[in-house]
Coordinates of C-alpha atoms and ligand atoms in Angstrom, one line a residue:
M822 CA -106.4 20.7 76.8
K823 CA -109.0 23.1 79.2
S824 CA -111.9 24.2 76.9
F825 CA -114.2 27.2 77.4
D826 CA -117.1 25.1 77.6
S827 CA -115.4 23.8 81.3
F828 CA -115.8 27.1 82.8
E829 CA -120.1 26.9 83.1
L830 CA -120.3 30.3 81.3
D831 CA -123.6 31.7 80.2
P832 CA -124.2 30.2 77.2
L833 CA -124.5 33.6 75.5
I834 CA -121.0 34.2 76.7
L835 CA -120.1 31.2 75.4
K836 CA -121.7 32.2 71.9
G837 CA -119.6 35.7 72.3
I838 CA -116.3 33.6 72.7
R839 CA -117.5 31.4 69.6
D840 CA -118.1 34.5 67.4
M841 CA -114.6 35.8 68.4
G842 CA -113.6 32.9 66.5
F843 CA -111.7 31.5 69.9
E844 CA -111.5 27.8 70.0
E845 CA -109.8 27.4 73.1
P846 CA -108.3 29.7 76.0
S847 CA -104.9 30.6 76.0
P848 CA -102.9 29.8 79.4
I849 CA -103.6 33.2 81.3
Q850 CA -106.9 32.7 80.2
A851 CA -107.2 29.3 81.3
E852 CA -106.3 30.1 84.8
C853 CA -107.8 33.9 85.0
I854 CA -111.3 32.7 84.3
P855 CA -111.6 30.5 87.0
A856 CA -110.0 32.7 89.5
V857 CA -112.1 35.7 88.6
L858 CA -115.1 34.0 88.4
R859 CA -114.8 32.9 92.0
G860 CA -114.6 36.5 92.8
E861 CA -110.5 36.5 94.0
D862 CA -108.4 39.3 93.5
V863 CA -106.2 38.8 90.8
I864 CA -102.4 40.1 89.2
G865 CA -102.0 38.8 86.2
Q866 CA -98.9 38.9 84.5
A867 CA -97.8 38.1 80.9
Q868 CA -96.4 39.2 77.6
T869 CA -98.4 41.3 75.1
G870 CA -100.9 39.1 72.7
T871 CA -101.3 36.3 75.1
G872 CA -105.0 37.1 75.8
K873 CA -105.3 39.1 78.8
T874 CA -108.2 41.3 77.6
A875 CA -110.6 38.0 77.7
A876 CA -108.7 36.6 80.5
F877 CA -110.4 39.1 82.7
G878 CA -113.5 40.4 80.1
I879 CA -115.3 36.8 80.0
P880 CA -115.6 36.5 83.9
L881 CA -116.5 40.2 84.0
L882 CA -119.1 40.1 81.3
E883 CA -120.6 36.8 82.6
H884 CA -120.8 38.7 86.1
V885 CA -122.8 41.7 84.7
D886 CA -126.5 41.3 85.3
T887 CA -128.1 42.9 82.4
S888 CA -131.4 43.4 84.0
R889 CA -129.7 46.0 85.8
Q890 CA -129.4 49.7 84.2
K891 CA -126.2 50.1 86.3
V892 CA -122.5 50.2 85.8
Q893 CA -121.0 46.9 87.2
A894 CA -117.7 47.1 86.0
V895 CA -114.7 49.5 84.9
V896 CA -111.8 49.2 83.4
L897 CA -108.8 51.4 83.3
A898 CA -106.3 51.6 80.6
P899 CA -103.6 54.0 79.9
T900 CA -104.5 55.3 76.5
R901 CA -107.3 56.0 74.5
E902 CA -106.4 53.4 71.6
L903 CA -106.3 50.8 74.1
A904 CA -109.5 51.9 75.8
I905 CA -111.2 51.7 72.3
Q906 CA -109.6 48.1 71.6
V907 CA -110.8 46.6 75.2
S908 CA -113.9 48.3 74.5
E909 CA -114.3 46.6 71.1
E910 CA -113.3 43.2 72.2
L911 CA -116.2 43.1 75.5
R912 CA -118.7 44.8 73.1
K913 CA -118.1 41.5 70.8
I914 CA -117.8 39.0 73.5
G915 CA -120.9 40.6 75.4
R916 CA -123.2 41.0 72.2
P917 CA -125.7 38.1 72.6
K918 CA -125.9 38.6 76.2
R919 CA -126.3 42.4 75.5
V920 CA -124.0 43.9 77.7
K921 CA -123.3 47.6 77.3
T922 CA -119.8 48.9 76.8
L923 CA -118.4 52.1 76.4
P924 CA -114.9 53.6 76.0
I925 CA -114.2 57.1 77.6
Y926 CA -111.2 59.0 76.8
G927 CA -109.9 62.1 76.6
G928 CA -110.2 64.4 73.1
Q929 CA -113.7 63.0 72.6
P930 CA -116.0 65.7 73.5
I931 CA -117.5 64.9 77.0
G932 CA -120.8 65.9 75.9
R933 CA -121.2 62.9 73.8
Q934 CA -119.9 60.7 76.5
I935 CA -122.2 61.9 79.2
K936 CA -125.6 61.4 76.7
A937 CA -123.7 57.8 75.9
L938 CA -123.7 57.1 79.8
K939 CA -127.1 58.3 80.4
Q940 CA -128.3 55.6 78.1
G941 CA -127.5 52.8 80.6
V942 CA -123.9 51.5 80.6
H943 CA -122.9 48.3 82.2
V944 CA -119.0 48.2 81.8
V945 CA -117.0 51.7 81.1
I946 CA -113.7 51.1 79.7
G947 CA -111.6 54.5 79.9
T948 CA -108.2 56.1 80.5
P949 CA -107.9 57.3 84.4
G950 CA -108.0 61.2 83.6
R951 CA -111.3 61.3 81.9
M952 CA -112.5 58.8 84.3
L953 CA -112.0 61.1 87.1
D954 CA -113.3 63.9 85.4
H955 CA -116.9 62.5 85.0
L956 CA -116.6 61.1 88.4
R957 CA -116.3 64.8 89.5
R958 CA -119.0 65.9 87.5
K959 CA -121.4 63.1 88.8
T960 CA -122.3 62.0 85.2
L961 CA -120.6 58.9 86.4
R962 CA -121.3 56.6 89.6
L963 CA -119.7 53.6 90.5
D964 CA -121.5 52.8 93.6
D965 CA -122.9 49.4 92.0
V966 CA -119.6 48.5 90.6
E967 CA -118.5 45.0 91.5
T968 CA -114.9 44.8 89.8
L969 CA -112.2 47.5 88.4
V970 CA -109.7 46.2 86.1
L971 CA -106.5 47.9 85.7
D972 CA -105.4 46.9 82.3
E973 CA -101.5 47.6 81.7
A974 CA -100.9 48.6 84.9
D975 CA -97.3 49.3 84.4
E976 CA -97.4 51.5 81.8
M977 CA -100.3 53.6 83.6
L978 CA -97.5 53.9 86.5
D979 CA -94.9 54.6 84.4
M980 CA -97.4 57.4 82.5
G981 CA -97.7 59.1 86.0
F982 CA -101.3 58.1 86.5
I983 CA -101.1 56.5 89.8
E984 CA -102.9 59.5 91.7
D985 CA -105.5 59.5 89.1
I986 CA -105.9 56.1 89.9
E987 CA -106.1 55.8 93.5
A988 CA -108.7 58.8 93.2
V989 CA -111.0 56.6 90.8
M990 CA -110.9 53.6 93.6
D991 CA -112.1 55.9 96.5
Y992 CA -115.1 56.4 94.3
L993 CA -115.6 52.5 94.4
P994 CA -117.5 50.6 97.3
E995 CA -115.3 48.9 99.9
S996 CA -116.2 45.5 98.3
R997 CA -115.3 45.2 95.0
Q998 CA -113.1 42.7 93.0
L999 CA -109.7 44.3 92.0
L1000 CA -107.7 43.0 88.8
L1001 CA -104.6 44.0 87.7
F1002 CA -102.9 43.0 84.2
S1003 CA -99.6 44.1 83.4
A1004 CA -96.5 42.9 81.3
T1005 CA -94.1 43.4 84.3
I1006 CA -94.5 44.0 88.0
P1007 CA -92.3 46.6 88.9
P1008 CA -92.3 47.6 92.7
A1009 CA -94.7 50.1 92.3
I1010 CA -97.2 47.9 91.3
R1011 CA -96.5 45.6 94.2
R1012 CA -97.3 48.6 96.2
L1013 CA -100.3 49.4 95.2
A1014 CA -101.3 45.5 95.0
Q1015 CA -100.6 45.6 98.9
K1016 CA -102.7 48.4 99.8
Y1017 CA -105.5 47.5 97.7
M1018 CA -105.9 44.2 97.0
K1019 CA -107.4 41.0 99.3
K1020 CA -104.8 38.0 99.2
P1021 CA -104.3 38.6 95.3
H1022 CA -104.1 35.5 93.1
Y1023 CA -100.8 35.9 91.5
I1024 CA -101.1 34.2 88.0
T1025 CA -98.4 34.2 85.4
V1026 CA -97.4 32.3 82.5
S1027 CA -94.1 32.1 80.6
R1028 CA -92.7 32.6 77.5
G1029 CA -92.5 29.0 76.2
E1030 CA -90.3 27.0 74.0
V1031 CA -87.5 28.5 71.9
T1032 CA -87.0 27.4 68.5
A1033 CA -85.9 24.6 67.4
P1034 CA -82.3 25.1 65.0
V1035 CA -83.0 22.7 62.2
I1036 CA -85.7 24.6 60.6
E1037 CA -84.9 27.3 57.7
Q1038 CA -86.9 30.2 58.9
V1039 CA -87.7 31.9 55.4
Y1040 CA -90.3 34.9 55.0
Y1041 CA -91.4 36.4 51.6
R1042 CA -93.1 40.1 50.9
V1043 CA -96.7 39.0 49.3
L1044 CA -99.3 41.8 47.9
E1045 CA -102.8 41.2 49.9
N1046 CA -104.2 41.4 46.4
N1047 CA -102.1 38.5 45.2
K1048 CA -101.3 36.4 47.9
L1049 CA -103.0 33.4 46.8
E1050 CA -101.2 33.6 43.4
S1051 CA -97.9 34.2 45.3
L1052 CA -98.3 31.0 47.5
C1053 CA -98.8 28.8 44.4
R1054 CA -95.6 30.2 43.1
I1055 CA -93.8 29.2 46.1
L1056 CA -95.7 26.1 46.2
D1057 CA -94.8 25.5 42.7
S1058 CA -90.9 25.7 43.3
E1059 CA -90.2 24.6 46.3
D1060 CA -90.0 20.7 46.9
V1061 CA -92.8 20.1 49.4
E1062 CA -93.2 16.7 50.6
Q1063 CA -95.8 17.4 52.7
G1064 CA -96.8 21.0 54.2
I1065 CA -99.1 22.2 56.8
L1066 CA -100.4 25.6 56.1
F1067 CA -101.8 28.1 58.6
C1068 CA -104.7 30.8 58.7
R1069 CA -106.1 32.6 61.3
T1070 CA -109.5 31.7 60.9
K1071 CA -112.0 28.9 60.1
K1072 CA -113.3 30.6 57.2
G1073 CA -109.8 31.4 55.9
V1074 CA -109.1 27.4 56.4
D1075 CA -112.2 26.4 54.1
E1076 CA -111.4 29.0 51.4
L1077 CA -107.6 28.3 50.9
A1078 CA -108.3 24.5 51.2
E1079 CA -111.0 24.8 48.3
S1080 CA -108.7 27.3 46.5
L1081 CA -106.4 25.0 46.3
S1082 CA -108.0 22.0 45.5
A1083 CA -109.4 23.9 42.5
R1084 CA -106.0 24.1 41.3
G1085 CA -105.1 20.6 41.4
Y1086 CA -103.2 20.5 44.6
L1087 CA -103.8 17.2 47.1
A1088 CA -105.2 20.0 49.9
D1089 CA -107.4 19.7 52.7
G1090 CA -108.4 21.3 55.6
L1091 CA -108.8 21.3 59.4
H1092 CA -110.2 23.3 62.1
G1093 CA -112.3 22.9 64.9
D1094 CA -115.5 23.4 63.6
M1095 CA -115.3 20.4 61.7
A1096 CA -117.1 16.9 63.3
Q1097 CA -114.3 14.5 65.3
Q1098 CA -115.3 11.9 62.3
Q1099 CA -114.3 14.1 59.4
R1100 CA -111.2 16.0 61.2
D1101 CA -109.9 11.9 61.8
R1102 CA -110.3 11.6 58.1
V1103 CA -108.5 14.3 57.0
M1104 CA -106.0 13.4 59.5
N1105 CA -105.6 9.8 58.1
A1106 CA -105.5 10.7 54.5
F1107 CA -102.6 13.2 55.5
R1108 CA -100.5 10.5 57.6
R1109 CA -101.2 8.2 54.5
G1110 CA -100.0 11.3 52.3
D1111 CA -103.1 11.1 50.0
I1112 CA -103.2 14.8 51.1
E1113 CA -99.7 16.6 50.3
L1114 CA -101.0 20.4 51.8
L1115 CA -103.2 20.2 54.9
V1116 CA -104.7 23.6 55.8
A1117 CA -105.4 24.6 59.3
T1118 CA -105.9 26.7 62.3
D1119 CA -103.1 27.1 65.0
V1120 CA -105.5 25.0 67.5
A1121 CA -106.7 22.3 65.3
A1122 CA -102.9 21.8 64.2
R1123 CA -101.7 21.8 67.6
G1124 CA -99.7 18.6 68.5
I1125 CA -99.7 17.7 65.1
D1126 CA -96.7 14.9 64.7
V1127 CA -96.1 13.7 61.5
G1128 CA -92.3 13.1 60.3
T1129 CA -92.9 13.6 56.9
V1130 CA -93.9 17.3 57.1
S1131 CA -91.3 19.2 55.0
H1132 CA -92.9 22.6 55.0
V1133 CA -95.0 24.8 57.3
I1134 CA -96.2 27.7 55.7
N1135 CA -97.7 30.7 57.4
Y1136 CA -100.2 31.9 54.8
D1137 CA -101.5 34.4 57.4
I1138 CA -98.6 35.7 59.7
P1139 CA -99.0 34.0 63.1
Q1140 CA -100.3 36.7 66.1
D1141 CA -97.6 36.1 68.4
A1142 CA -94.2 34.6 68.6
E1143 CA -95.5 31.8 70.9
S1144 CA -98.1 30.7 68.1
Y1145 CA -95.0 31.2 65.5
V1146 CA -92.6 28.9 67.7
H1147 CA -95.6 26.5 68.1
R1148 CA -96.5 26.4 64.2
I1149 CA -93.1 25.9 62.8
G1150 CA -92.7 22.9 65.2
R1151 CA -94.7 21.2 63.0
T1152 CA -91.4 20.4 60.6
G1153 CA -88.0 19.4 61.2
R1154 CA -89.5 16.6 63.4
A1155 CA -87.3 13.7 64.6
G1156 CA -84.1 15.6 63.6
R1157 CA -85.0 16.0 60.2
T1158 CA -84.7 19.7 58.6
G1159 CA -87.8 21.8 57.9
M1160 CA -88.6 24.8 56.0
A1161 CA -90.6 27.3 57.8
L1162 CA -92.1 29.9 55.2
T1163 CA -94.2 32.8 56.4
L1164 CA -95.9 35.3 53.9
V1165 CA -95.9 39.2 54.9
T1166 CA -98.2 41.6 53.2
P1167 CA -96.8 45.4 53.6
R1168 CA -98.8 46.0 56.6
E1169 CA -97.7 43.0 58.7
M1170 CA -94.0 44.1 58.2
K1171 CA -94.5 45.4 61.6
Q1172 CA -96.0 42.2 63.1
L1173 CA -93.0 40.3 61.3
R1174 CA -90.7 42.5 63.1
S1175 CA -92.2 42.2 66.9
I1176 CA -91.8 38.3 66.0
E1177 CA -88.1 38.2 65.2
Y1178 CA -87.9 40.5 68.3
E1179 CA -89.5 38.0 70.7
I1180 CA -88.0 35.0 69.3
A1181 CA -84.5 36.9 69.1
G1182 CA -83.8 35.8 65.6
D1183 CA -84.2 36.7 61.8
L1184 CA -86.1 35.1 59.4
E1185 CA -84.5 35.3 55.9
P1186 CA -86.2 37.1 53.4
R1187 CA -86.7 35.7 50.1
D1188 CA -88.0 37.1 46.9
L1189 CA -90.9 35.3 44.9
P1190 CA -89.9 32.9 42.1
S1191 CA -90.6 34.7 39.0
L1192 CA -93.1 32.7 36.6
E1193 CA -89.9 31.9 34.5
E1194 CA -88.4 30.2 37.5
V1195 CA -91.9 28.5 38.2
A1196 CA -92.2 27.0 34.9
E1197 CA -88.8 26.0 34.6
R1198 CA -89.1 24.2 37.7
Q1199 CA -92.2 22.6 36.7
Q1200 CA -91.2 21.2 33.4
Q1201 CA -88.5 19.4 35.5
V1202 CA -90.8 17.8 37.5
L1203 CA -93.0 16.8 34.7
Q1204 CA -90.1 15.1 32.6
E1205 CA -88.8 13.2 35.7
Q1206 CA -92.4 11.9 36.2
L1207 CA -92.9 10.8 32.6
D1208 CA -89.7 9.4 32.5
E1209 CA -90.4 7.2 35.3
T1210 CA -93.7 6.2 33.9
I1211 CA -92.4 5.2 30.6
Q1212 CA -89.6 3.0 32.3
S1213 CA -91.9 1.7 34.3
G1214 CA -93.5 -0.1 31.4
E1215 CA -97.2 -0.1 33.2
L1216 CA -99.0 2.1 30.5
I1217 CA -102.8 1.2 30.5
P1218 CA -103.2 -0.7 26.9
I1219 CA -106.2 1.6 25.8
F1220 CA -104.0 4.6 26.1
E1221 CA -101.4 3.0 23.7
E1222 CA -104.3 1.8 21.2
L1223 CA -105.3 5.8 21.4
V1224 CA -102.3 7.0 20.2
N1225 CA -102.2 4.4 17.6
N1226 CA -105.3 5.6 15.9
L1227 CA -104.8 9.0 16.4
T1228 CA -101.1 8.8 14.6
E1229 CA -102.9 8.4 11.5
K1230 CA -104.3 11.7 11.6
H1231 CA -101.4 13.6 13.6
D1232 CA -98.2 14.0 14.2
A1233 CA -96.6 11.7 17.5
E1234 CA -95.2 15.0 19.0
K1235 CA -98.7 17.0 18.9
I1236 CA -100.3 14.2 20.0
A1237 CA -98.3 14.1 23.1
A1238 CA -98.0 17.5 23.9
A1239 CA -101.9 17.7 23.6
A1240 CA -102.6 14.8 26.2
L1241 CA -100.2 16.9 28.4
H1242 CA -102.0 20.2 28.0
M1243 CA -105.0 18.3 29.0
A1244 CA -103.5 16.6 32.0
F1245 CA -101.4 19.5 33.2
S1246 CA -102.1 23.0 32.0
H1247 CA -103.6 23.8 34.8
R1248 CA -100.3 24.1 36.4
F1249 CA -98.8 26.4 34.1
K1250 CA -101.6 29.4 34.1
G1251 CA -99.2 31.1 36.2
G1252 CA -101.3 34.5 36.0
T1253 CA -99.7 37.3 35.7
D1254 CA -97.0 39.7 37.4
A1255 CA -99.0 43.1 37.4
V1256 CA -101.6 42.9 40.3
Y1257 CA -102.2 46.9 40.0
D1258 CA -102.2 49.0 36.9
F1259 CA -101.4 52.4 38.2
G1260 CA -101.7 54.2 34.6
E1261 CA -100.1 57.3 33.7
T1262 CA -98.8 59.2 36.7
G1263 CA -96.7 61.6 35.2
A1264 CA -93.7 60.0 36.9
S1265 CA -90.2 59.8 35.5
P1266 CA -89.2 57.1 33.6
G1267 CA -89.2 53.8 36.0
M1268 CA -91.4 55.3 38.6
V1269 CA -94.7 55.7 39.5
R1270 CA -95.9 59.2 41.4
F1271 CA -98.4 58.8 43.9
F1272 CA -100.7 61.5 45.5
I1273 CA -101.0 62.0 49.3
N1274 CA -103.9 64.0 50.7
V1275 CA -101.8 65.5 53.6
G1276 CA -98.9 68.1 53.6
R1277 CA -97.9 70.7 55.3
N1278 CA -101.1 71.2 57.3
A1279 CA -100.2 67.6 58.8
D1280 CA -96.7 68.9 59.8
I1281 CA -95.5 66.2 57.0
R1282 CA -92.0 66.5 56.4
P1283 CA -90.0 64.9 53.5
K1284 CA -87.6 62.8 55.9
E1285 CA -90.6 61.5 57.7
L1286 CA -92.2 60.5 54.6
V1287 CA -89.3 58.9 53.3
K1288 CA -88.7 57.0 56.5
A1289 CA -92.5 56.1 56.7
I1290 CA -92.6 54.6 52.9
A1291 CA -89.1 52.7 53.7
E1292 CA -90.1 51.4 57.0
Q1293 CA -93.7 50.3 55.8
A1294 CA -92.8 49.2 52.1
G1295 CA -89.9 47.7 52.9
I1296 CA -87.4 49.5 50.7
A1297 CA -84.3 51.4 51.2
A1298 CA -84.5 55.2 51.7
K1299 CA -82.5 55.9 49.1
K1300 CA -84.8 54.5 46.6
V1301 CA -87.6 57.1 47.1
G1302 CA -88.0 59.2 44.4
R1303 CA -88.9 63.1 43.9
I1304 CA -91.1 64.4 46.7
N1305 CA -93.4 67.7 46.5
I1306 CA -95.1 68.6 50.0
Y1307 CA -97.6 71.6 49.6
D1308 CA -100.0 73.0 52.0
R1309 CA -102.6 70.5 52.0
F1310 CA -101.2 67.6 49.9
S1311 CA -98.2 65.9 48.5
F1312 CA -96.6 64.0 45.8
V1313 CA -93.8 61.1 46.3
E1314 CA -92.2 59.0 43.2
V1315 CA -91.1 55.3 44.1
P1316 CA -89.9 52.9 42.2
E1317 CA -92.2 50.6 39.6
E1318 CA -91.6 47.7 41.4
A1319 CA -91.9 49.1 44.8
A1320 CA -95.0 51.1 43.9
P1321 CA -97.7 48.3 44.9
F1322 CA -95.8 47.2 47.9
V1323 CA -96.0 51.2 49.0
F1324 CA -99.7 51.5 47.8
E1325 CA -100.8 48.7 50.4
A1326 CA -98.9 49.9 53.0
L1327 CA -99.7 53.6 52.6
R1328 CA -103.3 53.2 51.6
K1329 CA -105.3 54.3 54.7
T1330 CA -102.8 54.5 57.2
K1331 CA -101.4 57.0 59.3
I1332 CA -98.3 59.2 59.0
N1333 CA -97.7 61.7 62.3
G1334 CA -101.2 60.8 63.8
A1335 CA -102.6 62.6 60.8
R1336 CA -104.9 59.9 58.6
V1337 CA -103.4 59.7 55.3
N1338 CA -104.7 57.9 51.8
L1339 CA -102.6 57.6 49.0
E1340 CA -103.5 57.2 45.3
P1341 CA -101.7 57.1 41.8
A1342 CA -101.4 60.6 40.5
R1343 CA -103.1 62.1 37.4
P1344 CA -100.4 63.7 35.4
R1345 CA -102.7 66.6 35.4
N1346 CA -102.7 67.6 39.2
R1347 CA -98.9 67.5 38.4
S1348 CA -97.1 70.7 40.1
Ligands
LIG2009 P1 -102.9 41.3 75.6 O1 -104.0 42.1 76.1 O2 -102.4 40.0 76.6 O3 -101.7 41.7 74.7 P2 -105.2 40.9 74.0 O4 -105.8 40.3 74.8 O5 -104.9 41.9 73.1 O6 -103.5 39.9 74.8 O7 -105.2 39.4 72.9 C1 -104.4 39.5 71.5 C2 -104.9 38.8 70.4 O8 -105.1 37.6 70.6 C3 -106.6 39.6 70.3 O9 -106.9 40.1 68.5 C4 -107.6 38.7 70.8 O10 -108.5 38.6 69.9 C5 -106.6 37.3 70.2 N1 -107.2 36.0 71.4 C6 -107.4 36.2 72.3 N2 -108.0 35.3 73.0 C7 -108.0 34.2 72.1 C8 -107.8 33.0 72.0 N3 -108.6 32.4 73.4 N4 -107.7 32.3 71.0 C9 -107.5 33.2 70.1 N5 -107.5 34.1 69.8 C10 -107.3 34.9 70.9
LIG2010 MG1 -103.9 44.0 76.8

């Protein structure tokens, strides 16, 4: 497997990559980075979420000479959101090297952008229209640009930007490097490439393997605020022989492994920052079965082939379908059946849908086990273990002596219960069901009433509000209750059991492009 170290990058760029938490290059990065570093023109084709930004961003940042206060690279992107997103990623990777990046897009006061440009910028990321605007005003000069990137080229052409793109290209020096990234390569892109590229190097990565059918795939809707508790309930109600739990970051791995250990699970973590020796120790313990739950990042778990893994649990939802497929492939090995469980918070519902779309399959929704179900299951497990221990006849003599002494003072039943309490009470703590207390909101019985800080001023209509709530909180539209929309704010009632999900999904979000905040209503601001 290639590592970022193999590209012979500036240590400061490597630091930027590490700071992003990237452990190893994605397939498109592994191929693109060396080609772009060599100065070739490249066409990169790959699905969204495959890491195209860093594929061009890393070599582009490597090439920047920060001692020159000149724009040295330009990225064109179809929308302001994408321009900002790309700019942010490049800013983070380039931060240790002190590369200055700036997004420019329509809708932002041009004066502010002119001021920012004057302060000296190395990489400009922008939408074609606004970029052209600056070029015509001469507030942006591209005489020193070495690399031009067309990101999401197919989108840009679909949006009719072809003339603007060609116009921007006229401002570039003759000997520039042109990189073109796109999920698809329609004929218009081929023509563009023929016209402007020198011997383009065409790089494509495929979609990867398909999911194995022997794996049962389930998801649980959980609250962000209560994720660990939810995980424990799932663990306590499932027959987990051995499980691999996935977290997005190394820090997440450390935290989850620690929390689980503190709650009495046999858990340990595995990630790329650990010394090889330590990793071997954890893996050997997992193979022997001394560890039941292995908490890992995607990269650390890659290639793990332990036949007894009964469950893969996505504690953090994977970033894309490919990662999902890789992760769940750690179970159901050697023809056994396996379970793949994914925890999904209200804000991640969209991500779940996109994964389902890409793998062309649905995950089965499951309700979190209730406290009663968990307790019942725990009791059953404990009873089996006690039966076995008594039958084995292998009790340490001291314990029997102790019980003999104690029976002079207490009932044998009380003694047994106290011993169990000392040994297992941590497993029965359970926690509570109430994660949020919305207080008195003046709602109809069984409902919670929310205040929303926008109304007709943001063009919000009941139909759209219901749709946003139903989609983002994952409840049926007809379950949404009374709605009142006023000029500057609105109220909506939702069933109590759905309220925490609605709250997490719609707190700080956007409806109709308007920034929205939602809070439990107070009875006094009732209409
Ligand atoms: P694309 O442009 O192909 O749609 P992005 O460049 O936006 O994909 O990357 C998708 C996500 O993957 C981003 O959150 C990015 O930070 C992350 N990412 C990119 N490369 C890596 C890597 N090598 N390791 C881990 N995460 C990565
Ligand atoms: Mg992209």
